[in-house]
mmCIF file of C-alpha atoms in Angstrom:
data_model
loop_
_atom_site.group_PDB
_atom_site.id
_atom_site.type_symbol
_atom_site.label_atom_id
_atom_site.label_comp_id
_atom_site.label_asym_id
_atom_site.label_seq_id
_atom_site.Cartn_x
_atom_site.Cartn_y
_atom_site.Cartn_z
ATOM 1 C CA MET A 1 0.000 0.000 0.000
ATOM 2 C CA LYS A 2 1.250 3.495 -0.860
ATOM 3 C CA ASN A 3 2.046 5.931 1.904
ATOM 4 C CA VAL A 4 -0.747 8.454 2.396
ATOM 5 C CA LYS A 5 0.432 11.998 1.779
ATOM 6 C CA GLY A 6 0.151 14.506 4.595
ATOM 7 C CA ARG A 7 -2.191 17.032 2.963
ATOM 8 C CA MET A 8 -5.369 15.530 1.626
ATOM 9 C CA ASP A 9 -7.014 18.876 0.822
ATOM 10 C CA GLU A 10 -5.084 19.036 -2.464
ATOM 11 C CA CYS A 11 -4.788 16.379 -5.190
ATOM 12 C CA ILE A 12 -3.067 16.635 -8.598
ATOM 13 C CA LEU A 13 -4.061 15.096 -11.941
ATOM 14 C CA VAL A 14 -1.492 15.102 -14.770
ATOM 15 C CA CYS A 15 -3.023 14.657 -18.245
ATOM 16 C CA VAL A 16 -0.626 13.302 -20.857
ATOM 17 C CA TYR A 17 -0.748 12.346 -24.512
ATOM 18 C CA TYR A 18 1.748 10.627 -26.818
ATOM 19 C CA GLY A 19 4.893 12.570 -27.618
ATOM 20 C CA PRO A 20 8.123 13.760 -26.033
ATOM 21 C CA ASN A 21 6.456 16.142 -23.566
ATOM 22 C CA GLY A 22 4.490 13.590 -21.546
ATOM 23 C CA GLU A 23 7.387 12.778 -19.242
ATOM 24 C CA ARG A 24 8.056 16.467 -18.663
ATOM 25 C CA LEU A 25 4.427 17.035 -17.617
ATOM 26 C CA ILE A 26 4.518 14.056 -15.255
ATOM 27 C CA ARG A 27 7.689 15.298 -13.579
ATOM 28 C CA ARG A 28 6.198 18.790 -13.252
ATOM 29 C CA GLY A 29 3.058 17.364 -11.661
ATOM 30 C CA SER A 30 5.205 15.305 -9.296
ATOM 31 C CA LYS A 31 7.113 18.421 -8.192
ATOM 32 C CA ILE A 32 3.876 20.301 -7.495
ATOM 33 C CA ALA A 33 2.562 17.332 -5.506
ATOM 34 C CA ASN A 34 5.795 17.159 -3.478
ATOM 35 C CA MET A 35 5.646 20.881 -2.713
ATOM 36 C CA LEU A 36 2.043 20.565 -1.538
ATOM 37 C CA ASN A 37 2.704 17.202 0.130
ATOM 38 C CA CYS A 38 -0.316 15.738 -1.627
ATOM 39 C CA PRO A 39 -1.119 12.751 -3.869
ATOM 40 C CA PHE A 40 -1.071 12.878 -7.672
ATOM 41 C CA TYR A 41 -2.517 10.801 -10.493
ATOM 42 C CA ILE A 42 -1.563 10.393 -14.163
ATOM 43 C CA LEU A 43 -4.222 10.107 -16.882
ATOM 44 C CA THR A 44 -4.185 9.404 -20.607
ATOM 45 C CA VAL A 45 -7.212 8.963 -22.866
ATOM 46 C CA ASP A 46 -7.412 7.084 -26.162
ATOM 47 C CA PRO A 47 -10.362 6.237 -28.434
ATOM 48 C CA LEU A 48 -8.733 2.897 -29.362
ATOM 49 C CA PRO A 49 -8.767 -0.220 -27.164
ATOM 50 C CA TYR A 50 -5.364 -1.005 -25.634
ATOM 51 C CA ASP A 51 -4.880 -4.196 -27.652
ATOM 52 C CA GLU A 52 -4.978 -2.119 -30.851
ATOM 53 C CA PHE A 53 -2.162 0.227 -29.767
ATOM 54 C CA ASP A 54 0.930 0.099 -31.974
ATOM 55 C CA ALA A 55 4.403 -0.425 -30.520
ATOM 56 C CA GLU A 56 5.053 3.318 -30.227
ATOM 57 C CA LYS A 57 1.885 4.048 -28.232
ATOM 58 C CA SER A 58 2.421 1.006 -26.017
ATOM 59 C CA GLY A 59 5.971 2.203 -25.385
ATOM 60 C CA TYR A 60 4.736 5.550 -24.074
ATOM 61 C CA VAL A 61 2.195 3.832 -21.816
ATOM 62 C CA GLU A 62 4.847 1.505 -20.368
ATOM 63 C CA ARG A 63 7.191 4.447 -19.726
ATOM 64 C CA TRP A 64 4.431 6.411 -17.967
ATOM 65 C CA LYS A 65 3.665 3.401 -15.778
ATOM 66 C CA GLU A 66 7.350 3.202 -14.829
ATOM 67 C CA LEU A 67 7.367 6.933 -14.004
ATOM 68 C CA ALA A 68 4.223 6.528 -11.895
ATOM 69 C CA ASP A 69 6.029 3.915 -9.772
ATOM 70 C CA GLU A 70 9.305 5.845 -9.708
ATOM 71 C CA LEU A 71 7.729 9.150 -8.639
ATOM 72 C CA GLY A 72 5.185 7.670 -6.240
ATOM 73 C CA ALA A 73 1.976 8.491 -8.109
ATOM 74 C CA GLU A 74 -1.195 7.118 -6.566
ATOM 75 C CA LYS A 75 -2.217 5.574 -9.857
ATOM 76 C CA PHE A 76 -1.624 5.647 -13.613
ATOM 77 C CA ILE A 77 -5.051 5.749 -15.271
ATOM 78 C CA LEU A 78 -5.504 4.626 -18.880
ATOM 79 C CA ARG A 79 -8.970 5.288 -20.301
ATOM 80 C CA ASP A 80 -8.797 3.338 -23.551
ATOM 81 C CA ASN A 81 -11.640 2.570 -25.995
ATOM 82 C CA GLU A 82 -13.064 5.917 -24.885
ATOM 83 C CA LYS A 83 -15.667 7.498 -27.153
ATOM 84 C CA ARG A 84 -16.490 10.503 -24.992
ATOM 85 C CA PRO A 85 -14.703 13.841 -25.474
ATOM 86 C CA SER A 86 -11.448 14.005 -23.502
ATOM 87 C CA ALA A 87 -12.629 16.974 -21.425
ATOM 88 C CA LYS A 88 -15.576 14.947 -20.132
ATOM 89 C CA VAL A 89 -13.328 11.985 -19.305
ATOM 90 C CA ILE A 90 -10.907 14.276 -17.433
ATOM 91 C CA ALA A 91 -13.818 15.825 -15.524
ATOM 92 C CA ASN A 92 -15.117 12.359 -14.598
ATOM 93 C CA VAL A 93 -11.715 11.242 -13.298
ATOM 94 C CA ALA A 94 -11.222 14.552 -11.480
ATOM 95 C CA HIS A 95 -14.543 14.141 -9.694
ATOM 96 C CA HIS A 96 -13.924 10.476 -8.838
ATOM 97 C CA CYS A 97 -10.409 11.125 -7.461
ATOM 98 C CA ASN A 98 -11.268 14.417 -5.698
ATOM 99 C CA ILE A 99 -8.806 16.320 -7.882
ATOM 100 C CA THR A 100 -8.190 19.983 -7.032
ATOM 101 C CA GLN A 101 -5.471 20.811 -9.610
ATOM 102 C CA ILE A 102 -4.891 19.611 -13.185
ATOM 103 C CA VAL A 103 -1.568 19.783 -15.057
ATOM 104 C CA ILE A 104 -1.780 19.862 -18.857
ATOM 105 C CA GLY A 105 0.484 20.930 -21.743
ATOM 106 C CA GLU A 106 -0.203 24.106 -23.682
ATOM 107 C CA THR A 107 -0.437 22.166 -26.959
ATOM 108 C CA ALA A 108 -3.004 19.693 -25.622
ATOM 109 C CA GLN A 109 -5.738 21.184 -27.788
ATOM 110 C CA ASN A 110 -3.832 19.946 -30.857
ATOM 111 C CA ARG A 111 -3.014 16.556 -29.369
ATOM 112 C CA TRP A 112 -6.392 15.266 -28.242
ATOM 113 C CA GLU A 113 -7.873 13.881 -31.426
ATOM 114 C CA GLU A 114 -11.513 14.832 -30.989
ATOM 115 C CA ILE A 115 -10.815 18.530 -30.343
ATOM 116 C CA THR A 116 -10.940 20.197 -33.767
ATOM 117 C CA LYS A 117 -12.431 23.606 -33.043
ATOM 118 C CA GLY A 118 -12.094 26.166 -30.281
ATOM 119 C CA SER A 119 -9.862 26.039 -27.232
ATOM 120 C CA PHE A 120 -9.557 22.708 -25.437
ATOM 121 C CA ILE A 121 -8.637 24.575 -22.253
ATOM 122 C CA ASN A 122 -11.876 26.602 -22.372
ATOM 123 C CA VAL A 123 -13.895 23.416 -22.876
ATOM 124 C CA LEU A 124 -12.075 21.796 -19.962
ATOM 125 C CA LEU A 125 -12.650 24.822 -17.723
ATOM 126 C CA ARG A 126 -16.402 24.535 -18.319
ATOM 127 C CA GLU A 127 -16.306 20.855 -17.357
ATOM 128 C CA VAL A 128 -14.147 21.275 -14.235
ATOM 129 C CA SER A 129 -14.965 24.717 -12.886
ATOM 130 C CA PHE A 130 -14.115 23.452 -9.386
ATOM 131 C CA VAL A 131 -10.475 22.675 -10.315
ATOM 132 C CA ASP A 132 -7.374 24.840 -10.847
ATOM 133 C CA ILE A 133 -5.591 24.165 -14.157
ATOM 134 C CA HIS A 134 -1.828 24.474 -14.670
ATOM 135 C CA ILE A 135 -0.926 24.963 -18.337
ATOM 136 C CA VAL A 136 2.720 23.971 -18.714
ATOM 137 C CA SER A 137 4.667 25.787 -21.412
ATOM 138 C CA VAL A 138 6.060 23.323 -23.949
ATOM 139 C CA ASP A 139 9.180 24.006 -25.987
ATOM 140 C CA ARG A 140 8.014 23.512 -29.550
ATOM 141 C CA THR A 141 11.555 22.616 -30.634
ATOM 142 C CA ILE A 142 11.568 19.517 -28.403
ATOM 143 C CA LYS A 143 11.447 16.383 -30.532
ATOM 144 C CA SER A 144 11.573 12.720 -29.725
ATOM 145 C CA GLU A 145 14.503 10.634 -30.908
ATOM 146 C CA GLU A 146 12.331 9.257 -33.710
ATOM 147 C CA ASP A 147 11.320 12.773 -34.836
ATOM 148 C CA ALA A 148 14.907 14.013 -34.873
ATOM 149 C CA ILE A 149 16.740 11.044 -36.411
ATOM 150 C CA TYR A 150 14.215 8.730 -38.000
ATOM 151 C CA GLU A 151 11.425 8.863 -40.531
ATOM 152 C CA LYS A 152 7.824 8.253 -39.474
ATOM 153 C CA GLY A 153 7.323 4.710 -38.216
ATOM 154 C CA VAL A 154 5.750 2.130 -40.533
ATOM 155 C CA ARG A 155 4.188 -1.249 -39.822
ATOM 156 C CA CYS A 156 6.707 -4.005 -40.428
ATOM 157 C CA PHE A 157 7.287 -7.749 -39.890
ATOM 158 C CA LEU A 158 10.287 -9.953 -39.159
ATOM 159 C CA ILE A 159 10.937 -13.154 -41.071
ATOM 160 C CA LYS A 160 13.622 -15.748 -40.376
ATOM 161 C CA ASP A 161 16.480 -15.992 -42.867
ATOM 162 C CA ASP A 162 18.464 -19.100 -43.823
ATOM 163 C CA ASN A 163 21.116 -18.367 -41.173
ATOM 164 C CA GLY A 164 18.640 -18.319 -38.287
ATOM 165 C CA GLY A 165 18.625 -14.518 -38.055
ATOM 166 C CA TYR A 166 15.791 -12.118 -38.845
ATOM 167 C CA GLN A 167 15.196 -9.590 -41.577
ATOM 168 C CA LEU A 168 12.538 -6.978 -42.257
ATOM 169 C CA SER A 169 9.527 -7.573 -44.449
ATOM 170 C CA PHE A 170 6.910 -4.956 -45.207
ATOM 171 C CA THR A 171 4.291 -7.546 -46.184
ATOM 172 C CA LEU A 172 2.474 -10.004 -43.950
ATOM 173 C CA SER A 173 3.094 -13.607 -45.020
ATOM 174 C CA LYS A 174 3.156 -17.119 -43.574
ATOM 175 C CA ARG A 175 6.866 -16.586 -42.872
ATOM 176 C CA SER A 176 6.213 -13.559 -40.657
ATOM 177 C CA CYS A 177 7.318 -14.177 -37.050
ATOM 178 C CA PHE A 178 6.889 -10.784 -35.378
ATOM 179 C CA GLU A 179 5.016 -7.558 -36.045
ATOM 180 C CA GLY A 180 6.207 -4.108 -34.982
ATOM 181 C CA ILE A 181 7.051 -0.580 -36.096
ATOM 182 C CA PHE A 182 10.173 0.229 -38.151
ATOM 183 C CA TYR A 183 11.794 3.686 -37.945
ATOM 184 C CA LYS A 184 14.183 4.227 -40.826
ATOM 185 C CA GLU A 185 17.187 6.508 -40.347
ATOM 186 C CA ILE A 186 16.899 9.780 -42.224
ATOM 187 C CA GLY A 187 19.345 10.179 -45.109
ATOM 188 C CA THR A 188 20.084 6.514 -45.828
ATOM 189 C CA ASP A 189 19.172 4.462 -48.909
ATOM 190 C CA PHE A 190 19.305 1.229 -46.904
ATOM 191 C CA ASN A 191 16.926 -0.139 -44.273
ATOM 192 C CA ASN A 192 18.929 1.028 -41.278
ATOM 193 C CA GLY A 193 17.152 2.151 -38.137
ATOM 194 C CA VAL A 194 15.144 0.842 -35.211
ATOM 195 C CA PHE A 195 12.467 -1.855 -34.975
ATOM 196 C CA LYS A 196 10.094 -1.600 -31.994
ATOM 197 C CA ILE A 197 8.069 -4.565 -30.815
ATOM 198 C CA ILE A 198 6.074 -5.608 -27.749
ATOM 199 C CA VAL A 199 7.838 -8.479 -25.926
ATOM 200 C CA ASN A 200 6.257 -9.919 -22.769
ATOM 201 C CA GLY A 201 4.032 -6.866 -22.453
ATOM 202 C CA LYS A 202 6.885 -4.337 -22.747
ATOM 203 C CA THR A 203 8.263 -2.375 -25.675
ATOM 204 C CA CYS A 204 11.587 -3.646 -26.996
ATOM 205 C CA GLN A 205 13.773 -1.517 -29.272
ATOM 206 C CA ILE A 206 16.062 -3.422 -31.651
ATOM 207 C CA HIS A 207 18.611 -1.971 -34.064
ATOM 208 C CA VAL A 208 18.420 -2.782 -37.763
ATOM 209 C CA THR A 209 21.384 -2.687 -40.170
ATOM 210 C CA ASP A 210 20.955 -3.241 -43.898
ATOM 211 C CA ASN A 211 17.506 -4.808 -43.414
ATOM 212 C CA LYS A 212 18.706 -7.283 -40.747
ATOM 213 C CA ILE A 213 18.152 -7.415 -36.993
ATOM 214 C CA THR A 214 21.460 -6.947 -35.168
ATOM 215 C CA GLU A 215 20.225 -8.085 -31.745
ATOM 216 C CA PRO A 216 18.200 -11.293 -32.325
ATOM 217 C CA GLU A 217 18.819 -12.326 -28.709
ATOM 218 C CA LYS A 218 16.262 -9.710 -27.629
ATOM 219 C CA LEU A 219 13.506 -11.637 -29.403
ATOM 220 C CA PRO A 220 11.648 -14.643 -28.001
ATOM 221 C CA ALA A 221 11.805 -17.915 -29.936
ATOM 222 C CA CYS A 222 9.757 -17.799 -33.115
#
């Protein structure tokens, strides 16, 4: 059981979405919670069910779960397969967890898929008028490793070669052993980059050189 924080009159909810700024928001929320000596929660919302997440999305979720444990969050909350607007989901969680302060990134209105018009913050304020909202400034030049070095990820498969190793295939066939996301290095004519796959419920990142997996030991038996 987690230790109960000293001040129960305040409670923080950090709302995150996929991208390089999620971890920054979580750490900011953790600092506010430590200063106020109060509990904090982490929330993400997705219209897809969890089992339809690609390797990249699953990787973010796993990292946020690790941060929740590392920083002592009360709970990491994933609302998947969610058809309601994000603001309503946030308001529901805020009410259920007795949230008094919400931490959200300034670019959230562009990140949450269903918000296409108007200000997401204004919509959220109408839903949670009883809560203070912290809008964290986000450096727009921050990019993830994939954004900075690799092309956009594409669905890919691994097939076994004659030497017992694995190579990439961009078509599903009977020979396909694993499915994941391939990020090709920018500026190369060859298939060099990173292949991401879910192994035992966690995201595994494997380097690819000239279309071949360089770390086959990271993969389970096919």
